[in-house]
Amino acid sequence: MTIGHQCLRFTASMAVAGLVAVLSTGCSSVESPSGRQAVPIIFDTDIGTDVDDAGALAILHIMADRGEARILATMSANQNRWCAPAIDVINTYYGRPDTPIGSSKTGPSPEEWYHDSVPDYPHDLVSGHDAPDAVALYRKILAAQPDRSVTIVVVGWLTNMAGLLKSGPDSSSPLSGSELVEAKVKELVSMGGRWPNSAKNEGEYNFRMDGAAAHKVISDWPGKIVFTGLGRDVMTGGRLVAEAPKDNPVPAFYRNFFKGHKVSERSSWDLIAVLYAVRGLSDYFTAVSEGKCVGREDGGNEWIPGAASNHSYLVYRMPQAELAAVIEDLLLTPPLR
Ligand SMILES: [Ca+2]
């Protein structure tokens, strides 16, 4: 499907639903019902290692349907061949089958459970090995965006962000990776770290999986980073599995995870990162900005109190049970397509 076709379909949907939304990379920016501009977002995931990545991408699509976000691209930091197809399955279900998908060619590649369900749902990207290199795709997409406009939300390890920072001029842009980030990125949202400090030798998973990348990004990112790190006790997915229609692939992914781990709900780390990336602090969170994060190469992190810096981290404002209800309601919202 072409971008133009998607825009036409969107216009028809707007007339029916009375909602303002943008369904593809090529549509111009519009305002959501709240009056805020749609946030242009690149979603970067380690999908395949936990199920909250699938839920996070689902609610990003729902918020795009509502005109709150505009999805520029979806990236896998996980090299496993099933990860990019799993992303494609979700993009396709939510009516954006042509959303660009990039995949790391250098990062870790653990495999767990997504392959159990990927073949059961429509998609056309057969293997992550066929997806373009994520860093090259980041450069191409960022170069084409207005200055200081893009939000990148990373809900996995920071491999692609470190690769982007280290990248050099190419056919997409004469800028170095660091210069390109400084020019085009408004905010990096990282689901990583334990706040304010990780215990010794107990760095948070996303930082620890590629500790060198986390250290590089925390030390050298030339712009604002908001670390989320929240979600352990915000349990979701139970209602999704019970109530969502059978053609929705996301509850199938949750079901596989629940079966494998003998649980009936899952923490919402990645969904919270996406919620913040799109809606900002809202009534949900407050930010701690007085200080700076230091990241170790073993994946540990330490918050050094002091003057405000380019770093901040989130704390809860809304009770966690209410936040879970907000997220689960989004998960159960049918696609606009
Ligand atoms: Ca994740």
PDB file of N, CA and C in Angstrom, residues 140-209:
ATOM      1  N   LYS A 140      18.727   7.886   7.571  1.00  0.00           N
ATOM      2  CA  LYS A 140      17.877   8.290   6.450  1.00  0.00           C
ATOM      3  C   LYS A 140      16.621   9.012   6.953  1.00  0.00           C
ATOM      4  N   ILE A 141      15.995   8.460   7.962  1.00  0.00           N
ATOM      5  CA  ILE A 141      14.739   9.044   8.453  1.00  0.00           C
ATOM      6  C   ILE A 141      14.992  10.362   9.189  1.00  0.00           C
ATOM      7  N   LEU A 142      15.993  10.390  10.046  1.00  0.00           N
ATOM      8  CA  LEU A 142      16.274  11.628  10.780  1.00  0.00           C
ATOM      9  C   LEU A 142      16.629  12.770   9.831  1.00  0.00           C
ATOM     10  N   ALA A 143      17.423  12.456   8.812  1.00  0.00           N
ATOM     11  CA  ALA A 143      17.877  13.508   7.885  1.00  0.00           C
ATOM     12  C   ALA A 143      16.702  14.196   7.206  1.00  0.00           C
ATOM     13  N   ALA A 144      15.589  13.476   7.048  1.00  0.00           N
ATOM     14  CA  ALA A 144      14.433  14.018   6.325  1.00  0.00           C
ATOM     15  C   ALA A 144      13.444  14.750   7.231  1.00  0.00           C
ATOM     16  N   GLN A 145      13.712  14.779   8.533  1.00  0.00           N
ATOM     17  CA  GLN A 145      12.764  15.388   9.469  1.00  0.00           C
ATOM     18  C   GLN A 145      13.150  16.826   9.821  1.00  0.00           C
ATOM     19  N   PRO A 146      12.167  17.636  10.236  1.00  0.00           N
ATOM     20  CA  PRO A 146      12.490  19.002  10.693  1.00  0.00           C
ATOM     21  C   PRO A 146      13.435  18.972  11.899  1.00  0.00           C
ATOM     22  N   ASP A 147      14.171  20.039  12.084  1.00  0.00           N
ATOM     23  CA  ASP A 147      15.126  20.113  13.192  1.00  0.00           C
ATOM     24  C   ASP A 147      14.410  19.978  14.546  1.00  0.00           C
ATOM     25  N   ARG A 148      15.081  19.291  15.456  1.00  0.00           N
ATOM     26  CA  ARG A 148      14.633  19.155  16.854  1.00  0.00           C
ATOM     27  C   ARG A 148      13.196  18.668  16.977  1.00  0.00           C
ATOM     28  N   SER A 149      12.797  17.758  16.106  1.00  0.00           N
ATOM     29  CA  SER A 149      11.381  17.361  16.083  1.00  0.00           C
ATOM     30  C   SER A 149      11.121  15.931  16.550  1.00  0.00           C
ATOM     31  N   VAL A 150      12.115  15.056  16.482  1.00  0.00           N
ATOM     32  CA  VAL A 150      11.843  13.614  16.612  1.00  0.00           C
ATOM     33  C   VAL A 150      12.042  13.119  18.049  1.00  0.00           C
ATOM     34  N   THR A 151      11.088  12.325  18.512  1.00  0.00           N
ATOM     35  CA  THR A 151      11.247  11.610  19.779  1.00  0.00           C
ATOM     36  C   THR A 151      11.622  10.170  19.454  1.00  0.00           C
ATOM     37  N   ILE A 152      12.703   9.692  20.051  1.00  0.00           N
ATOM     38  CA  ILE A 152      13.078   8.278  19.928  1.00  0.00           C
ATOM     39  C   ILE A 152      12.769   7.611  21.263  1.00  0.00           C
ATOM     40  N   VAL A 153      11.997   6.541  21.221  1.00  0.00           N
ATOM     41  CA  VAL A 153      11.731   5.806  22.457  1.00  0.00           C
ATOM     42  C   VAL A 153      12.354   4.420  22.337  1.00  0.00           C
ATOM     43  N   VAL A 154      13.279   4.129  23.240  1.00  0.00           N
ATOM     44  CA  VAL A 154      14.006   2.857  23.234  1.00  0.00           C
ATOM     45  C   VAL A 154      13.516   2.019  24.404  1.00  0.00           C
ATOM     46  N   VAL A 155      12.899   0.870  24.092  1.00  0.00           N
ATOM     47  CA  VAL A 155      12.385  -0.002  25.150  1.00  0.00           C
ATOM     48  C   VAL A 155      13.194  -1.301  25.240  1.00  0.00           C
ATOM     49  N   GLY A 156      14.389  -1.263  24.708  1.00  0.00           N
ATOM     50  CA  GLY A 156      15.311  -2.393  24.833  1.00  0.00           C
ATOM     51  C   GLY A 156      16.695  -1.858  25.146  1.00  0.00           C
ATOM     52  N   TRP A 157      17.698  -2.626  24.747  1.00  0.00           N
ATOM     53  CA  TRP A 157      19.053  -2.155  24.969  1.00  0.00           C
ATOM     54  C   TRP A 157      19.407  -1.033  23.983  1.00  0.00           C
ATOM     55  N   LEU A 158      20.482  -0.315  24.264  1.00  0.00           N
ATOM     56  CA  LEU A 158      20.774   0.938  23.550  1.00  0.00           C
ATOM     57  C   LEU A 158      21.748   0.758  22.386  1.00  0.00           C
ATOM     58  N   THR A 159      21.817  -0.453  21.851  1.00  0.00           N
ATOM     59  CA  THR A 159      22.754  -0.772  20.773  1.00  0.00           C
ATOM     60  C   THR A 159      22.614   0.165  19.576  1.00  0.00           C
ATOM     61  N   ASN A 160      21.405   0.360  19.099  1.00  0.00           N
ATOM     62  CA  ASN A 160      21.213   1.193  17.912  1.00  0.00           C
ATOM     63  C   ASN A 160      21.558   2.659  18.186  1.00  0.00           C
ATOM     64  N   MET A 161      21.310   3.117  19.414  1.00  0.00           N
ATOM     65  CA  MET A 161      21.631   4.513  19.755  1.00  0.00           C
ATOM     66  C   MET A 161      23.147   4.732  19.780  1.00  0.00           C
ATOM     67  N   ALA A 162      23.869   3.767  20.322  1.00  0.00           N
ATOM     68  CA  ALA A 162      25.332   3.881  20.321  1.00  0.00           C
ATOM     69  C   ALA A 162      25.848   3.818  18.888  1.00  0.00           C
ATOM     70  N   GLY A 163      25.280   2.929  18.081  1.00  0.00           N
ATOM     71  CA  GLY A 163      25.689   2.827  16.678  1.00  0.00           C
ATOM     72  C   GLY A 163      25.413   4.114  15.920  1.00  0.00           C
ATOM     73  N   LEU A 164      24.281   4.730  16.215  1.00  0.00           N
ATOM     74  CA  LEU A 164      23.944   5.998  15.562  1.00  0.00           C
ATOM     75  C   LEU A 164      24.953   7.086  15.946  1.00  0.00           C
ATOM     76  N   LEU A 165      25.267   7.164  17.220  1.00  0.00           N
ATOM     77  CA  LEU A 165      26.237   8.188  17.664  1.00  0.00           C
ATOM     78  C   LEU A 165      27.595   8.007  16.991  1.00  0.00           C
ATOM     79  N   LYS A 166      27.970   6.758  16.777  1.00  0.00           N
ATOM     80  CA  LYS A 166      29.299   6.473  16.198  1.00  0.00           C
ATOM     81  C   LYS A 166      29.310   6.571  14.676  1.00  0.00           C
ATOM     82  N   SER A 167      28.145   6.710  14.044  1.00  0.00           N
ATOM     83  CA  SER A 167      28.084   6.655  12.580  1.00  0.00           C
ATOM     84  C   SER A 167      28.675   7.910  11.943  1.00  0.00           C
ATOM     85  N   GLY A 168      29.126   7.734  10.713  1.00  0.00           N
ATOM     86  CA  GLY A 168      29.731   8.841   9.980  1.00  0.00           C
ATOM     87  C   GLY A 168      28.853   9.300   8.827  1.00  0.00           C
ATOM     88  N   PRO A 169      29.272  10.347   8.131  1.00  0.00           N
ATOM     89  CA  PRO A 169      28.517  10.850   6.976  1.00  0.00           C
ATOM     90  C   PRO A 169      28.242   9.727   5.977  1.00  0.00           C
ATOM     91  N   ASP A 170      27.091   9.796   5.313  1.00  0.00           N
ATOM     92  CA  ASP A 170      26.739   8.811   4.295  1.00  0.00           C
ATOM     93  C   ASP A 170      25.852   9.479   3.249  1.00  0.00           C
ATOM     94  N   SER A 171      25.218   8.679   2.404  1.00  0.00           N
ATOM     95  CA  SER A 171      24.412   9.258   1.335  1.00  0.00           C
ATOM     96  C   SER A 171      23.171   9.970   1.869  1.00  0.00           C
ATOM     97  N   SER A 172      22.765   9.676   3.116  1.00  0.00           N
ATOM     98  CA  SER A 172      21.589  10.332   3.698  1.00  0.00           C
ATOM     99  C   SER A 172      21.908  11.705   4.255  1.00  0.00           C
ATOM    100  N   SER A 173      23.109  11.861   4.816  1.00  0.00           N
ATOM    101  CA  SER A 173      23.447  13.121   5.483  1.00  0.00           C
ATOM    102  C   SER A 173      24.964  13.301   5.557  1.00  0.00           C
ATOM    103  N   PRO A 174      25.434  14.547   5.381  1.00  0.00           N
ATOM    104  CA  PRO A 174      26.870  14.807   5.557  1.00  0.00           C
ATOM    105  C   PRO A 174      27.263  14.919   7.024  1.00  0.00           C
ATOM    106  N   LEU A 175      26.276  14.871   7.926  1.00  0.00           N
ATOM    107  CA  LEU A 175      26.557  15.041   9.355  1.00  0.00           C
ATOM    108  C   LEU A 175      27.045  13.734   9.984  1.00  0.00           C
ATOM    109  N   SER A 176      27.850  13.859  11.033  1.00  0.00           N
ATOM    110  CA  SER A 176      28.172  12.675  11.840  1.00  0.00           C
ATOM    111  C   SER A 176      26.907  12.264  12.587  1.00  0.00           C
ATOM    112  N   GLY A 177      26.928  11.062  13.158  1.00  0.00           N
ATOM    113  CA  GLY A 177      25.763  10.601  13.898  1.00  0.00           C
ATOM    114  C   GLY A 177      25.422  11.522  15.055  1.00  0.00           C
ATOM    115  N   SER A 178      26.448  11.941  15.772  1.00  0.00           N
ATOM    116  CA  SER A 178      26.219  12.827  16.914  1.00  0.00           C
ATOM    117  C   SER A 178      25.629  14.164  16.453  1.00  0.00           C
ATOM    118  N   GLU A 179      26.141  14.699  15.351  1.00  0.00           N
ATOM    119  CA  GLU A 179      25.613  15.968  14.816  1.00  0.00           C
ATOM    120  C   GLU A 179      24.171  15.799  14.336  1.00  0.00           C
ATOM    121  N   LEU A 180      23.888  14.646  13.756  1.00  0.00           N
ATOM    122  CA  LEU A 180      22.535  14.388  13.257  1.00  0.00           C
ATOM    123  C   LEU A 180      21.537  14.308  14.419  1.00  0.00           C
ATOM    124  N   VAL A 181      21.939  13.625  15.472  1.00  0.00           N
ATOM    125  CA  VAL A 181      21.083  13.549  16.666  1.00  0.00           C
ATOM    126  C   VAL A 181      20.850  14.942  17.235  1.00  0.00           C
ATOM    127  N   GLU A 182      21.908  15.708  17.356  1.00  0.00           N
ATOM    128  CA  GLU A 182      21.787  17.057  17.920  1.00  0.00           C
ATOM    129  C   GLU A 182      20.843  17.917  17.068  1.00  0.00           C
ATOM    130  N   ALA A 183      20.909  17.727  15.758  1.00  0.00           N
ATOM    131  CA  ALA A 183      20.095  18.552  14.862  1.00  0.00           C
ATOM    132  C   ALA A 183      18.631  18.132  14.848  1.00  0.00           C
ATOM    133  N   LYS A 184      18.356  16.850  14.892  1.00  0.00           N
ATOM    134  CA  LYS A 184      17.011  16.368  14.579  1.00  0.00           C
ATOM    135  C   LYS A 184      16.209  15.828  15.764  1.00  0.00           C
ATOM    136  N   VAL A 185      16.880  15.365  16.813  1.00  0.00           N
ATOM    137  CA  VAL A 185      16.161  14.671  17.881  1.00  0.00           C
ATOM    138  C   VAL A 185      15.766  15.652  18.981  1.00  0.00           C
ATOM    139  N   LYS A 186      14.493  15.597  19.327  1.00  0.00           N
ATOM    140  CA  LYS A 186      13.988  16.447  20.409  1.00  0.00           C
ATOM    141  C   LYS A 186      14.252  15.807  21.760  1.00  0.00           C
ATOM    142  N   GLU A 187      14.042  14.495  21.826  1.00  0.00           N
ATOM    143  CA  GLU A 187      14.146  13.807  23.113  1.00  0.00           C
ATOM    144  C   GLU A 187      14.385  12.321  22.890  1.00  0.00           C
ATOM    145  N   LEU A 188      15.271  11.749  23.688  1.00  0.00           N
ATOM    146  CA  LEU A 188      15.428  10.299  23.741  1.00  0.00           C
ATOM    147  C   LEU A 188      14.781   9.807  25.027  1.00  0.00           C
ATOM    148  N   VAL A 189      13.868   8.858  24.901  1.00  0.00           N
ATOM    149  CA  VAL A 189      13.234   8.239  26.061  1.00  0.00           C
ATOM    150  C   VAL A 189      13.797   6.830  26.170  1.00  0.00           C
ATOM    151  N   SER A 190      14.426   6.527  27.278  1.00  0.00           N
ATOM    152  CA  SER A 190      15.065   5.227  27.447  1.00  0.00           C
ATOM    153  C   SER A 190      14.427   4.469  28.596  1.00  0.00           C
ATOM    154  N   MET A 191      13.846   3.294  28.279  1.00  0.00           N
ATOM    155  CA  MET A 191      13.363   2.421  29.339  1.00  0.00           C
ATOM    156  C   MET A 191      14.575   1.660  29.862  1.00  0.00           C
ATOM    157  N   GLY A 192      15.268   2.300  30.786  1.00  0.00           N
ATOM    158  CA  GLY A 192      16.469   1.651  31.297  1.00  0.00           C
ATOM    159  C   GLY A 192      16.867   2.242  32.631  1.00  0.00           C
ATOM    160  N   GLY A 193      17.614   1.456  33.391  1.00  0.00           N
ATOM    161  CA  GLY A 193      18.181   1.922  34.651  1.00  0.00           C
ATOM    162  C   GLY A 193      17.303   1.645  35.846  1.00  0.00           C
ATOM    163  N   ARG A 194      17.942   1.659  36.999  1.00  0.00           N
ATOM    164  CA  ARG A 194      17.225   1.601  38.286  1.00  0.00           C
ATOM    165  C   ARG A 194      17.479   2.948  38.947  1.00  0.00           C
ATOM    166  N   TRP A 195      16.402   3.565  39.475  1.00  0.00           N
ATOM    167  CA  TRP A 195      16.513   4.969  39.890  1.00  0.00           C
ATOM    168  C   TRP A 195      16.203   5.193  41.345  1.00  0.00           C
ATOM    169  N   PRO A 196      17.021   6.010  42.018  1.00  0.00           N
ATOM    170  CA  PRO A 196      18.111   6.807  41.448  1.00  0.00           C
ATOM    171  C   PRO A 196      19.397   6.022  41.185  1.00  0.00           C
ATOM    172  N   ASN A 197      19.575   4.876  41.848  1.00  0.00           N
ATOM    173  CA  ASN A 197      20.831   4.141  41.651  1.00  0.00           C
ATOM    174  C   ASN A 197      20.571   2.645  41.565  1.00  0.00           C
ATOM    175  N   SER A 198      21.340   1.953  40.755  1.00  0.00           N
ATOM    176  CA  SER A 198      21.281   0.494  40.765  1.00  0.00           C
ATOM    177  C   SER A 198      22.183  -0.026  41.879  1.00  0.00           C
ATOM    178  N   ALA A 199      21.815  -1.178  42.416  1.00  0.00           N
ATOM    179  CA  ALA A 199      22.685  -1.807  43.407  1.00  0.00           C
ATOM    180  C   ALA A 199      23.966  -2.273  42.711  1.00  0.00           C
ATOM    181  N   LYS A 200      24.986  -2.479  43.482  1.00  0.00           N
ATOM    182  CA  LYS A 200      26.259  -2.913  42.903  1.00  0.00           C
ATOM    183  C   LYS A 200      26.070  -4.253  42.181  1.00  0.00           C
ATOM    184  N   ASN A 201      26.606  -4.349  40.994  1.00  0.00           N
ATOM    185  CA  ASN A 201      26.528  -5.578  40.185  1.00  0.00           C
ATOM    186  C   ASN A 201      25.098  -5.986  39.836  1.00  0.00           C
ATOM    187  N   GLU A 202      24.152  -5.040  39.944  1.00  0.00           N
ATOM    188  CA  GLU A 202      22.768  -5.364  39.584  1.00  0.00           C
ATOM    189  C   GLU A 202      22.201  -4.296  38.663  1.00  0.00           C
ATOM    190  N   GLY A 203      22.918  -4.007  37.598  1.00  0.00           N
ATOM    191  CA  GLY A 203      22.408  -3.057  36.615  1.00  0.00           C
ATOM    192  C   GLY A 203      21.122  -3.563  35.996  1.00  0.00           C
ATOM    193  N   GLU A 204      20.268  -2.648  35.607  1.00  0.00           N
ATOM    194  CA  GLU A 204      18.977  -3.003  35.007  1.00  0.00           C
ATOM    195  C   GLU A 204      19.215  -3.729  33.675  1.00  0.00           C
ATOM    196  N   TYR A 205      18.309  -4.623  33.294  1.00  0.00           N
ATOM    197  CA  TYR A 205      18.481  -5.530  32.155  1.00  0.00           C
ATOM    198  C   TYR A 205      18.841  -4.797  30.861  1.00  0.00           C
ATOM    199  N   ASN A 206      18.085  -3.765  30.492  1.00  0.00           N
ATOM    200  CA  ASN A 206      18.323  -3.105  29.203  1.00  0.00           C
ATOM    201  C   ASN A 206      19.696  -2.444  29.141  1.00  0.00           C
ATOM    202  N   PHE A 207      20.167  -1.912  30.246  1.00  0.00           N
ATOM    203  CA  PHE A 207      21.522  -1.341  30.276  1.00  0.00           C
ATOM    204  C   PHE A 207      22.561  -2.465  30.252  1.00  0.00           C
ATOM    205  N   ARG A 208      22.275  -3.528  30.993  1.00  0.00           N
ATOM    206  CA  ARG A 208      23.261  -4.604  31.179  1.00  0.00           C
ATOM    207  C   ARG A 208      23.474  -5.408  29.888  1.00  0.00           C
ATOM    208  N   MET A 209      22.402  -5.581  29.084  1.00  0.00           N
ATOM    209  CA  MET A 209      22.506  -6.417  27.881  1.00  0.00           C
ATOM    210  C   MET A 209      23.533  -5.880  26.883  1.00  0.00           C
TER     211      MET A 209
END
